[in-house]
mmCIF file of C-alpha atoms in Angstrom:
data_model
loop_
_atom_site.group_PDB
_atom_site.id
_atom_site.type_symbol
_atom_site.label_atom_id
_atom_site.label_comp_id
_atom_site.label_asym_id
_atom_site.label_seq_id
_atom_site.Cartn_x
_atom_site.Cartn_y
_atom_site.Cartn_z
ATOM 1 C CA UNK A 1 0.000 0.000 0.000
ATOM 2 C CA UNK A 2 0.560 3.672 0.152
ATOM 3 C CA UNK A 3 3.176 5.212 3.015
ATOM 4 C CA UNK A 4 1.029 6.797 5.628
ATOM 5 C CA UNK A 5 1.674 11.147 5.482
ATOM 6 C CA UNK A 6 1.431 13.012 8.752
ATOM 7 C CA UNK A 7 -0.321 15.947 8.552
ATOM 8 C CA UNK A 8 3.045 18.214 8.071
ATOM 9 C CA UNK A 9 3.254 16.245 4.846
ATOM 10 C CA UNK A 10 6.462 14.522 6.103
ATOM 11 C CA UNK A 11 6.379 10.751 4.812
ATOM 12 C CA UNK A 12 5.907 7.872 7.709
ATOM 13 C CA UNK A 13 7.878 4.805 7.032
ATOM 14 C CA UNK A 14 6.216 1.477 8.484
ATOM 15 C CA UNK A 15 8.197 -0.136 10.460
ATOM 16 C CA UNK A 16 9.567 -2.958 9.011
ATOM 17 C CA UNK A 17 10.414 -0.572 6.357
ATOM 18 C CA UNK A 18 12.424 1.849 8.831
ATOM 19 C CA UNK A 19 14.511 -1.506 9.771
ATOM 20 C CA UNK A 20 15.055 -1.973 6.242
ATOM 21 C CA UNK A 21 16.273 1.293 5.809
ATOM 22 C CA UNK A 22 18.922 1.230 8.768
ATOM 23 C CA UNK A 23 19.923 -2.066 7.988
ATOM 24 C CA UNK A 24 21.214 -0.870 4.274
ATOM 25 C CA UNK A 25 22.628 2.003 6.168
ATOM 26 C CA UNK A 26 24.491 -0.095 7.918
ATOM 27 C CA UNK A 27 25.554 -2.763 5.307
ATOM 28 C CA UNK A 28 26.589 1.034 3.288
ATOM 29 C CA UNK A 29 28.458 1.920 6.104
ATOM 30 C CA UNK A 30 30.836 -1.355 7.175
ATOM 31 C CA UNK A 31 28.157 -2.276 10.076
ATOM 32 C CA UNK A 32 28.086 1.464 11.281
ATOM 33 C CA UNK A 33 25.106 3.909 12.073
ATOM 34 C CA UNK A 34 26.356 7.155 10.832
ATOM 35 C CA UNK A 35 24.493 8.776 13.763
ATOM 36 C CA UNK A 36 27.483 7.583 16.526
ATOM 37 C CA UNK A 37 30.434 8.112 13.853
ATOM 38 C CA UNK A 38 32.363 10.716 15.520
ATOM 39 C CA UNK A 39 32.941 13.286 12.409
ATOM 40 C CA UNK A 40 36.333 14.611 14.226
ATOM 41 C CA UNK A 41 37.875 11.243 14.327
ATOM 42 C CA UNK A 42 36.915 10.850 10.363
ATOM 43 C CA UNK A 43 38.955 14.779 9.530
ATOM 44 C CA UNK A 44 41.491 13.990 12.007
ATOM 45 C CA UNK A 45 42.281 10.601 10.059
ATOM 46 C CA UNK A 46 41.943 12.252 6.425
ATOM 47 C CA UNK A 47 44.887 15.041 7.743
ATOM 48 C CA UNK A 48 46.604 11.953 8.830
ATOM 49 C CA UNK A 49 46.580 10.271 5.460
ATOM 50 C CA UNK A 50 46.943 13.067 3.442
ATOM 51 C CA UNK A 51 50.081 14.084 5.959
ATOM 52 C CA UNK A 52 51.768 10.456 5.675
ATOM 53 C CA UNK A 53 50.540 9.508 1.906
ATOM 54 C CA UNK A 54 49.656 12.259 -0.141
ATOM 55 C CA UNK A 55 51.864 15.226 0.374
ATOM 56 C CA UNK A 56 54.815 13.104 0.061
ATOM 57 C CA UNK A 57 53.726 12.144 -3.371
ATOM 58 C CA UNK A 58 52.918 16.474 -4.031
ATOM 59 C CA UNK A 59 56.497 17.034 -3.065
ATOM 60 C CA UNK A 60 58.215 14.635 -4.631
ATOM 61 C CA UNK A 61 56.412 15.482 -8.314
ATOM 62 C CA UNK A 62 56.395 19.236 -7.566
ATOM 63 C CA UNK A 63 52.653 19.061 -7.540
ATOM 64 C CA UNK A 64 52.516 22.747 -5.998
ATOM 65 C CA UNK A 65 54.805 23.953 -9.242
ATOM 66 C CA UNK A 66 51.746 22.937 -11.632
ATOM 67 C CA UNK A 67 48.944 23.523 -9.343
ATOM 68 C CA UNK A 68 47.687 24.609 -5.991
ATOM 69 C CA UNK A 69 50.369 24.463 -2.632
ATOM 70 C CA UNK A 70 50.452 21.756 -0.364
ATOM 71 C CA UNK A 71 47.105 21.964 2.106
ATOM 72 C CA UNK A 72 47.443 23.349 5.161
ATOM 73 C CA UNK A 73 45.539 22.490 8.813
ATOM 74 C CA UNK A 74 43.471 25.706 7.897
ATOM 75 C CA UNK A 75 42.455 23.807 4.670
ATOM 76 C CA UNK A 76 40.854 20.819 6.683
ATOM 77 C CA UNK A 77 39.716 22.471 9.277
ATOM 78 C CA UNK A 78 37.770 25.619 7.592
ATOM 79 C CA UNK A 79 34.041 25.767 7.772
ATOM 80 C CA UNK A 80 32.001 24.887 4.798
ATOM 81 C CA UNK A 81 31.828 27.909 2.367
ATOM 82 C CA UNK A 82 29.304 29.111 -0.050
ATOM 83 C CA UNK A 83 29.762 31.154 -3.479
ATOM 84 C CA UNK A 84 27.453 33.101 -4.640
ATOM 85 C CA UNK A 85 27.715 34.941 -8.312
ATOM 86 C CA UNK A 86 25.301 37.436 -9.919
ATOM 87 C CA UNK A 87 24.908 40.016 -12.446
ATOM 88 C CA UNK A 88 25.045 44.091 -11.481
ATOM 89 C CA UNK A 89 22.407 44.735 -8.977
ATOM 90 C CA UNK A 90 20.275 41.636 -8.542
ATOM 91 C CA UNK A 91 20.485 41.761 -4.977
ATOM 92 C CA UNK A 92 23.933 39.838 -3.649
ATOM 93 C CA UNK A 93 24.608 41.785 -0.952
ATOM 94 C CA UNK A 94 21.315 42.333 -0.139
ATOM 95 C CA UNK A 95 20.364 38.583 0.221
ATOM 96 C CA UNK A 96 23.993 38.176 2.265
ATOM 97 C CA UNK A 97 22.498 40.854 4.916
ATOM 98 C CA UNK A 98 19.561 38.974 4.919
ATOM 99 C CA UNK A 99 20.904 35.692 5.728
ATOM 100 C CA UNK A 100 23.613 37.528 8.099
ATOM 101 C CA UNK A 101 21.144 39.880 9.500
ATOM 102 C CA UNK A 102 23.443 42.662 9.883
ATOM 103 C CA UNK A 103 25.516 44.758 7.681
ATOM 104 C CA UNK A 104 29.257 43.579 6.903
ATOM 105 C CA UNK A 105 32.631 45.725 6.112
ATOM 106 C CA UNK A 106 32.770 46.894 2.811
ATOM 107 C CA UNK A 107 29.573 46.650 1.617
ATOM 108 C CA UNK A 108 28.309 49.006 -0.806
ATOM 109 C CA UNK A 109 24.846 48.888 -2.142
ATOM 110 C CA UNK A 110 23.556 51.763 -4.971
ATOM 111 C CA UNK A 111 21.309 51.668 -7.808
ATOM 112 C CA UNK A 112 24.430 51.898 -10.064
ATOM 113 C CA UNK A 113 27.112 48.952 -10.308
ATOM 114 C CA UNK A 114 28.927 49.533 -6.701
ATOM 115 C CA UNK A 115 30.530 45.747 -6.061
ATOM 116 C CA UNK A 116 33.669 45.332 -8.216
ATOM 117 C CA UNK A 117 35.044 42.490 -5.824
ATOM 118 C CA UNK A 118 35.270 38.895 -4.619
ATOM 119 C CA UNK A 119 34.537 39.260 -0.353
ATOM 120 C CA UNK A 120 35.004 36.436 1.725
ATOM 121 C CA UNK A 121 32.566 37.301 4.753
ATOM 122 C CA UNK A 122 33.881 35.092 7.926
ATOM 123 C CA UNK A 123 33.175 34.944 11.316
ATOM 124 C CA UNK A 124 35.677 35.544 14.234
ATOM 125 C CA UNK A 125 35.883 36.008 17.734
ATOM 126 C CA UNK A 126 38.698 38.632 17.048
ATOM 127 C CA UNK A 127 36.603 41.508 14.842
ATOM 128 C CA UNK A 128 35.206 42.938 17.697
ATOM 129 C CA UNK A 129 32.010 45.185 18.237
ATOM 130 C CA UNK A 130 33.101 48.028 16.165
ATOM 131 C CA UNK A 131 31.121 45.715 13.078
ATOM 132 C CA UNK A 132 33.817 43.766 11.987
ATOM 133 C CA UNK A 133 37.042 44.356 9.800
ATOM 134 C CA UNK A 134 38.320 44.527 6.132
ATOM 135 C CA UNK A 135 41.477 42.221 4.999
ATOM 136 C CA UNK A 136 42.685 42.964 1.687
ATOM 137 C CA UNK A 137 43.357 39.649 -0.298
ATOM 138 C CA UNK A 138 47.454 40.032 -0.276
ATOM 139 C CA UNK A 139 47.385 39.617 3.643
ATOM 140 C CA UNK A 140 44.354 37.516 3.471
ATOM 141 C CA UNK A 141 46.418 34.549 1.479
ATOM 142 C CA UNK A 142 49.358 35.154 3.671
ATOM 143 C CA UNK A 143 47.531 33.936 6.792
ATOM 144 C CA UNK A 144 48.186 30.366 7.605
ATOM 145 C CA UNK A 145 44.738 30.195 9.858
ATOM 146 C CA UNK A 146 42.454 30.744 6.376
ATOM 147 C CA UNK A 147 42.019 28.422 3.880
ATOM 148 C CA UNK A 148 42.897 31.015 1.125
ATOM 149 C CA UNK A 149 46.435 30.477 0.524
ATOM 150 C CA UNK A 150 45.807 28.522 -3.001
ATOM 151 C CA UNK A 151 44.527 31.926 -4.557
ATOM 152 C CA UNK A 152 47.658 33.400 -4.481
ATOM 153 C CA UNK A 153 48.579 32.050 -7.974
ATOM 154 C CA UNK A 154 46.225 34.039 -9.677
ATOM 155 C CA UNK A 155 48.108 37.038 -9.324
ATOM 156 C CA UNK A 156 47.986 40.352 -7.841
ATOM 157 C CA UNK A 157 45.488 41.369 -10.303
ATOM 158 C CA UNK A 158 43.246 38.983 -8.584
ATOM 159 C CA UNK A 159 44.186 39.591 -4.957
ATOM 160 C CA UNK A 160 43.687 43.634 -5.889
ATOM 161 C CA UNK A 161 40.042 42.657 -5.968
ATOM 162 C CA UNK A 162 39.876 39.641 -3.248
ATOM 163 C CA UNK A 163 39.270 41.052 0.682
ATOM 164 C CA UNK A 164 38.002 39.429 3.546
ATOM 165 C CA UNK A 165 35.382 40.811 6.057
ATOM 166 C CA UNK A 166 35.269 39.322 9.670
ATOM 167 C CA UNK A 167 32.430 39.822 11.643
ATOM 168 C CA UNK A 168 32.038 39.176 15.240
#
């Protein structure tokens, strides 16, 4: 028969069903419910193997010569990030205040084309209540804590229009 629906639309699975479900979850998983895996064990052994197996193998070829540098702890351990791209004044920044719910530095909103650059909006603990603080991208890729160092091979001409904002 049909799944029962509860009445915020959300799909019931019966039972035996729900088993079912865990069961190949489990099979998927070497035996596993992903629910206990603990996700800081899992990073903590990809550093490890990329530290003992991979970045041997990028030095010895000269991987960083053709391509990006070596990674970094800031590289593993940077939070998700999200890239949004738009034509002249569809509303970017607007939606980023929206989701942020407060203005960030640098901003610059006009009926006329006003954002000519890439911003990486972050939080930190360090910006203060003063509403945050600009990084221009040449310091920003120097910094060893952010996960930015890889853009530094596209050039000052890049990193001219690349700045970070921190907000508290």
């Amino acid at each position: 028969g049909l799944p029962e629906i509860d009445q915020s639309h959300t799909i019931l699975q019966r039972p035996q069903e729900q088993a079912q479900s865990n069961l190949q979850q489990k099979d998927l998983f070497g035996g596993e419910d992903l629910s206990q895996v603990d996700k800081d064990l899992i990073f903590e052994g990809l550093k490890n193997l990329y530290k003992k197996k991979v970045l041997p193998l990028e030095i010895a070829s000269k991987y960083s010569h053709f391509s990006s540098p070596p990674m970094g702890p800031s590289d593993f351990d940077a939070k998700p990030m999200v890239l949004i791209l738009g034509q002249y004044s569809v509303g970017k920044t607007s939606f980023i205040r929206s989701l942020l719910q407060q203005d960030f530095p640098g901003q610059r909103i006009g009926p006329e084309p006003t954002t000519d650059r890439f911003t990486a909006i972050m939080h930190s603990s360090e910006a203060g209540q003063s509403g945050g603080r600009q990084t221009p991208g040449h310091a920003l890729v120097m910094q060893a804590d952010k996960p930015f160092r890889g853009l530094a091979s596209f050039g000052s001409s890049f990193l001219s229009k690349f700045e970070g904002a921190e907000l508290a």
